[in-house]
Tab-separated table of C-alpha atoms in Angstrom:
chain	number	residue	atom	x	y	z
A	1	UNK	CA	-95.122	21.093	21.077
A	2	UNK	CA	-93.438	21.839	24.365
A	3	UNK	CA	-89.697	22.399	24.490
A	4	UNK	CA	-87.948	19.930	26.744
A	5	UNK	CA	-84.519	20.584	28.341
A	6	UNK	CA	-82.462	17.502	28.913
A	7	UNK	CA	-79.552	17.325	31.346
A	8	UNK	CA	-77.312	14.491	30.101
A	9	UNK	CA	-74.863	12.897	32.526
A	10	UNK	CA	-72.333	10.425	31.248
A	11	UNK	CA	-70.675	7.871	33.604
A	12	UNK	CA	-67.585	6.210	32.346
A	13	UNK	CA	-66.791	2.882	34.031
A	14	UNK	CA	-63.979	1.405	32.021
A	15	UNK	CA	-62.415	2.879	28.887
A	16	UNK	CA	-59.292	1.186	27.521
A	17	UNK	CA	-56.381	3.278	26.330
A	18	UNK	CA	-57.251	3.002	22.672
A	19	UNK	CA	-56.115	6.606	22.056
A	20	UNK	CA	-53.033	6.503	24.248
A	21	UNK	CA	-50.061	8.514	23.080
A	22	UNK	CA	-46.660	7.115	23.872
A	23	UNK	CA	-43.634	9.305	24.696
A	24	UNK	CA	-41.743	9.702	21.385
A	25	UNK	CA	-38.381	9.421	23.168
A	26	UNK	CA	-39.252	6.347	25.395
A	27	UNK	CA	-39.947	6.193	29.132
A	28	UNK	CA	-43.324	6.255	30.857
A	29	UNK	CA	-44.182	7.967	34.037
A	30	UNK	CA	-47.157	8.167	36.352
A	31	UNK	CA	-48.162	11.279	38.358
A	32	UNK	CA	-49.075	9.767	41.662
A	33	UNK	CA	-49.857	12.935	43.669
A	34	UNK	CA	-50.375	16.680	43.178
A	35	UNK	CA	-50.198	19.647	45.498
A	36	UNK	CA	-51.554	23.180	45.171
A	37	UNK	CA	-48.843	25.635	46.387
A	38	UNK	CA	-48.646	29.404	46.652
A	39	UNK	CA	-47.139	31.707	44.210
A	40	UNK	CA	-45.083	31.036	41.185
A	41	UNK	CA	-42.820	28.376	42.645
A	42	UNK	CA	-39.303	28.551	41.250
A	43	UNK	CA	-36.620	25.981	42.189
A	44	UNK	CA	-37.176	22.865	44.248
A	45	UNK	CA	-35.034	21.255	46.938
A	46	UNK	CA	-35.405	18.054	49.011
A	47	UNK	CA	-33.813	17.306	52.396
A	48	UNK	CA	-35.098	13.780	52.941
A	49	UNK	CA	-38.250	15.033	54.667
A	50	UNK	CA	-39.555	18.305	53.141
A	51	UNK	CA	-39.773	19.987	49.739
A	52	UNK	CA	-38.477	23.477	49.648
A	53	UNK	CA	-39.220	26.159	47.016
A	54	UNK	CA	-38.886	29.850	46.424
A	55	UNK	CA	-41.055	32.306	44.431
A	56	UNK	CA	-40.411	34.027	41.163
A	57	UNK	CA	-42.193	37.265	40.428
A	58	UNK	CA	-44.748	38.673	42.974
A	59	UNK	CA	-43.554	37.868	46.490
A	60	UNK	CA	-40.245	36.687	45.141
A	61	UNK	CA	-38.515	37.018	48.556
A	62	UNK	CA	-40.731	34.348	50.144
A	63	UNK	CA	-39.348	30.889	50.916
A	64	UNK	CA	-41.532	27.878	51.748
A	65	UNK	CA	-41.387	24.257	52.728
A	66	UNK	CA	-43.973	21.685	52.103
A	67	UNK	CA	-44.597	18.478	54.013
A	68	UNK	CA	-45.403	15.757	51.417
A	69	UNK	CA	-47.196	13.611	54.043
A	70	UNK	CA	-49.717	16.199	55.100
A	71	UNK	CA	-49.535	18.494	52.155
A	72	UNK	CA	-49.057	21.480	54.536
A	73	UNK	CA	-47.137	24.469	53.146
A	74	UNK	CA	-45.313	26.732	55.632
A	75	UNK	CA	-43.667	30.040	54.921
A	76	UNK	CA	-40.120	29.681	56.469
A	77	UNK	CA	-38.791	33.206	55.940
A	78	UNK	CA	-38.835	36.254	53.742
A	79	UNK	CA	-35.407	37.482	52.337
A	80	UNK	CA	-35.450	41.088	51.068
A	81	UNK	CA	-32.038	40.776	49.632
A	82	UNK	CA	-33.189	38.148	47.257
A	83	UNK	CA	-35.859	39.657	45.024
A	84	UNK	CA	-36.657	36.404	43.175
A	85	UNK	CA	-35.713	32.826	43.677
A	86	UNK	CA	-34.623	31.043	40.564
A	87	UNK	CA	-33.084	27.590	41.256
A	88	UNK	CA	-32.783	25.885	44.590
A	89	UNK	CA	-30.932	22.857	45.984
A	90	UNK	CA	-29.939	21.205	49.274
A	91	UNK	CA	-26.331	20.263	50.097
A	92	UNK	CA	-27.014	17.982	53.154
A	93	UNK	CA	-26.930	20.941	55.545
A	94	UNK	CA	-28.191	24.165	53.984
A	95	UNK	CA	-30.149	25.519	51.016
A	96	UNK	CA	-28.653	27.067	47.934
A	97	UNK	CA	-30.547	29.449	45.740
A	98	UNK	CA	-29.656	31.387	42.492
A	99	UNK	CA	-29.760	35.142	43.116
A	100	UNK	CA	-29.434	37.620	40.347
A	101	UNK	CA	-28.041	41.044	41.460
A	102	UNK	CA	-29.328	44.131	39.618
A	103	UNK	CA	-27.453	44.953	36.330
A	104	UNK	CA	-27.106	42.355	33.549
A	105	UNK	CA	-23.295	42.887	33.663
A	106	UNK	CA	-23.184	41.448	37.214
A	107	UNK	CA	-22.840	37.683	37.431
A	108	UNK	CA	-25.448	35.693	39.275
A	109	UNK	CA	-24.649	34.258	42.689
A	110	UNK	CA	-25.191	30.820	44.154
A	111	UNK	CA	-26.228	31.951	47.810
A	112	UNK	CA	-26.120	29.477	50.680
A	113	UNK	CA	-28.807	29.990	53.296
A	114	UNK	CA	-29.605	28.268	56.509
A	115	UNK	CA	-33.178	27.445	57.319
A	116	UNK	CA	-33.687	30.794	59.126
A	117	UNK	CA	-32.602	32.743	55.927
A	118	UNK	CA	-29.241	33.678	57.094
A	119	UNK	CA	-26.584	34.015	54.345
A	120	UNK	CA	-23.723	31.492	54.957
A	121	UNK	CA	-21.691	31.932	51.751
A	122	UNK	CA	-21.851	32.832	48.093
A	123	UNK	CA	-20.340	31.560	44.827
A	124	UNK	CA	-19.912	33.817	41.866
A	125	UNK	CA	-21.323	32.045	38.744
A	126	UNK	CA	-20.313	32.110	35.025
A	127	UNK	CA	-23.345	34.299	33.715
A	128	UNK	CA	-25.913	36.688	34.843
A	129	UNK	CA	-29.181	35.112	33.529
A	130	UNK	CA	-28.967	31.862	35.502
A	131	UNK	CA	-31.693	29.848	37.056
A	132	UNK	CA	-31.083	26.182	37.867
A	133	UNK	CA	-28.782	24.712	40.544
A	134	UNK	CA	-28.354	21.213	41.674
A	135	UNK	CA	-25.986	19.860	44.368
A	136	UNK	CA	-23.636	17.044	43.171
A	137	UNK	CA	-21.455	15.782	45.962
A	138	UNK	CA	-19.296	18.920	46.571
A	139	UNK	CA	-19.961	20.286	43.069
A	140	UNK	CA	-22.969	21.893	41.356
A	141	UNK	CA	-24.873	21.837	38.095
A	142	UNK	CA	-26.097	25.270	37.184
A	143	UNK	CA	-27.859	26.568	34.108
A	144	UNK	CA	-28.158	29.738	32.121
A	145	UNK	CA	-31.516	30.488	30.454
A	146	UNK	CA	-30.628	33.583	28.370
A	147	UNK	CA	-29.528	34.027	25.624
A	148	UNK	CA	-30.851	30.927	23.885
A	149	UNK	CA	-29.957	28.089	23.826
A	150	UNK	CA	-28.440	28.669	27.271
A	151	UNK	CA	-25.700	26.593	28.850
A	152	UNK	CA	-25.585	23.854	31.502
A	153	UNK	CA	-22.414	24.045	33.610
A	154	UNK	CA	-20.763	21.724	36.065
A	155	UNK	CA	-18.757	23.833	38.560
A	156	UNK	CA	-16.810	23.180	41.718
A	157	UNK	CA	-17.482	24.917	45.040
A	158	UNK	CA	-15.408	27.990	43.947
A	159	UNK	CA	-17.358	28.575	40.780
A	160	UNK	CA	-14.730	27.103	38.478
A	161	UNK	CA	-16.313	25.596	35.307
A	162	UNK	CA	-15.405	21.843	35.021
A	163	UNK	CA	-17.534	21.037	32.016
A	164	UNK	CA	-20.424	22.549	30.115
A	165	UNK	CA	-22.941	21.716	27.308
A	166	UNK	CA	-25.701	23.500	25.398
A	167	UNK	CA	-29.159	22.040	26.381
A	168	UNK	CA	-30.613	19.823	23.677
A	169	UNK	CA	-33.994	21.776	23.880
A	170	UNK	CA	-33.353	25.405	23.324
A	171	UNK	CA	-36.506	27.189	24.427
A	172	UNK	CA	-35.671	28.325	27.897
A	173	UNK	CA	-33.925	25.964	30.338
A	174	UNK	CA	-34.974	26.970	33.940
A	175	UNK	CA	-34.023	24.318	36.544
A	176	UNK	CA	-31.977	21.164	36.748
A	177	UNK	CA	-31.505	18.201	39.073
A	178	UNK	CA	-29.317	15.186	39.135
A	179	UNK	CA	-30.569	11.621	39.293
A	180	UNK	CA	-27.732	9.039	39.448
A	181	UNK	CA	-25.952	9.411	36.127
A	182	UNK	CA	-28.550	11.575	34.590
A	183	UNK	CA	-29.848	15.169	34.664
A	184	UNK	CA	-33.531	16.187	34.636
A	185	UNK	CA	-34.038	19.653	33.151
A	186	UNK	CA	-37.295	21.760	32.971
A	187	UNK	CA	-37.817	24.037	29.920
A	188	UNK	CA	-39.859	27.119	30.895
A	189	UNK	CA	-41.008	28.226	27.462
A	190	UNK	CA	-41.021	24.677	25.853
A	191	UNK	CA	-43.268	23.298	28.674
A	192	UNK	CA	-41.074	20.159	28.808
A	193	UNK	CA	-39.382	18.134	31.405
A	194	UNK	CA	-36.510	16.109	29.856
A	195	UNK	CA	-33.708	13.768	30.839
A	196	UNK	CA	-30.138	13.856	29.533
A	197	UNK	CA	-26.924	12.031	30.316
A	198	UNK	CA	-24.148	14.113	31.874
A	199	UNK	CA	-22.897	15.228	28.358
A	200	UNK	CA	-26.289	16.567	27.389
A	201	UNK	CA	-27.491	13.800	25.142
A	202	UNK	CA	-31.342	13.736	25.225
A	203	UNK	CA	-32.684	10.546	26.529
A	204	UNK	CA	-36.413	11.205	27.016
A	205	UNK	CA	-38.938	14.066	27.288
A	206	UNK	CA	-42.346	14.684	28.800
A	207	UNK	CA	-44.787	17.532	28.421
A	208	UNK	CA	-45.580	19.386	31.589
A	209	UNK	CA	-49.250	19.281	32.827
A	210	UNK	CA	-49.446	23.038	32.866
A	211	UNK	CA	-47.290	25.834	31.317
A	212	UNK	CA	-43.917	27.240	32.484
A	213	UNK	CA	-42.340	24.433	34.527
A	214	UNK	CA	-39.795	26.042	36.825
A	215	UNK	CA	-38.530	23.569	39.425
A	216	UNK	CA	-37.456	19.971	39.510
A	217	UNK	CA	-35.887	17.734	42.147
A	218	UNK	CA	-35.151	14.010	42.574
A	219	UNK	CA	-35.908	12.611	46.167
A	220	UNK	CA	-34.306	9.197	45.541
A	221	UNK	CA	-37.543	7.466	44.739
A	222	UNK	CA	-39.704	10.043	42.887
A	223	UNK	CA	-39.270	13.037	40.591
A	224	UNK	CA	-40.958	16.233	41.645
A	225	UNK	CA	-41.631	19.227	39.392
A	226	UNK	CA	-43.649	22.488	39.629
A	227	UNK	CA	-45.400	24.377	36.976
A	228	UNK	CA	-48.063	27.171	36.551
A	229	UNK	CA	-48.656	30.637	35.207
A	230	UNK	CA	-46.584	33.589	36.317
A	231	UNK	CA	-47.944	35.519	39.419
A	232	UNK	CA	-50.422	32.718	40.131
A	233	UNK	CA	-50.474	29.693	42.450
A	234	UNK	CA	-48.444	26.717	41.215
A	235	UNK	CA	-48.937	22.947	41.129
A	236	UNK	CA	-46.422	20.429	42.435
A	237	UNK	CA	-46.282	16.978	40.915
A	238	UNK	CA	-44.956	13.797	42.419
A	239	UNK	CA	-43.941	11.461	39.543
A	240	UNK	CA	-43.210	7.719	39.565
A	241	UNK	CA	-40.603	7.239	36.786
A	242	UNK	CA	-41.222	3.520	36.698
A	243	UNK	CA	-45.022	3.920	36.373
A	244	UNK	CA	-47.258	2.856	33.562
A	245	UNK	CA	-48.193	6.262	32.396
A	246	UNK	CA	-50.876	8.839	33.123
A	247	UNK	CA	-54.347	8.741	31.725
A	248	UNK	CA	-56.061	11.913	30.439
A	249	UNK	CA	-59.680	12.075	29.503
A	250	UNK	CA	-60.653	14.252	26.549
A	251	UNK	CA	-64.198	14.999	25.384
A	252	UNK	CA	-63.808	16.906	21.987
A	253	UNK	CA	-67.477	17.927	21.758
A	254	UNK	CA	-68.855	19.098	25.198
A	255	UNK	CA	-72.394	20.205	24.183
A	256	UNK	CA	-75.200	19.194	21.703
A	257	UNK	CA	-78.427	20.804	20.658
A	258	UNK	CA	-81.237	18.221	20.858
A	259	UNK	CA	-83.699	20.725	19.371
A	260	UNK	CA	-87.403	20.396	20.356
A	261	UNK	CA	-88.245	16.939	21.592
A	262	UNK	CA	-91.907	16.114	22.365
A	263	UNK	CA	-92.720	14.726	25.811
A	264	UNK	CA	-92.856	11.052	25.411
A	265	UNK	CA	-90.333	10.906	22.624
A	266	UNK	CA	-86.557	10.405	22.857
A	267	UNK	CA	-83.437	11.534	21.114
A	268	UNK	CA	-80.051	9.949	21.102
A	269	UNK	CA	-76.514	11.612	20.967
A	270	UNK	CA	-73.360	9.404	20.827
A	271	UNK	CA	-70.596	11.131	22.723
A	272	UNK	CA	-67.023	10.721	21.650
A	273	UNK	CA	-64.649	10.193	24.600
A	274	UNK	CA	-60.939	9.794	24.120
A	275	UNK	CA	-58.108	8.954	26.447
A	276	UNK	CA	-55.156	10.994	25.191
A	277	UNK	CA	-52.869	9.927	27.991
A	278	UNK	CA	-50.476	7.113	28.093
A	279	UNK	CA	-52.140	4.683	30.506
A	280	UNK	CA	-55.488	2.945	30.788
A	281	UNK	CA	-58.342	5.266	31.886
A	282	UNK	CA	-60.940	3.883	34.316
């Protein structure tokens, strides 16, 4: 008996979402576009045309912009005084980034930069280990990620704390943005993106596609977030919050040994294919 090697190709035409998993806290979203971007992106900002992000870790002094129409990413400037970018936001004129001076006793700074990288102004923040920042019509939302559970602050343009709350998910809050009367928060260690009201009440949550989400921004129509391993390229996601969900194909068993099959004979293997997302998979 000769040994016959069989290459099996399975084509899936339509597979209904029999295995769909709904979000336990309500709300569906659809990832409508993804972009591969350089470095460990940290903090996201939107100016009405471009997405901006900094880098955390290797090459932490690099600052980029991305054109969401073409997908082109451009290095804008390198800023040696800022060793790592944590959060980032846009105030209608300039970018703001979270900068941590050396020494844990020194408070973090919200640093205002023009698009050439020149420092315009700084605000002293409440804590040292701070990451997220979001512009809010003359005020800011900023976040502390250590020690757990961290703190979300609403501050004025002088750094005075107006209100604060402990994040409802206490792994490691990293970035924050405002959408109307809500906040979106990314949790770096919890691999979550979640929505709260302005008092911190949890409204819905979603798992990130990859690990270590580290940037989030609302562009007025879509939510954007970035994730990916430290010191590696990141992925940027464009999310439709009013979507029908995102399918995800899963094949639990990816190989099968047919053994020896004589020429002219046949063998059958039934493949299990699941949709573990939350929308129909075609």
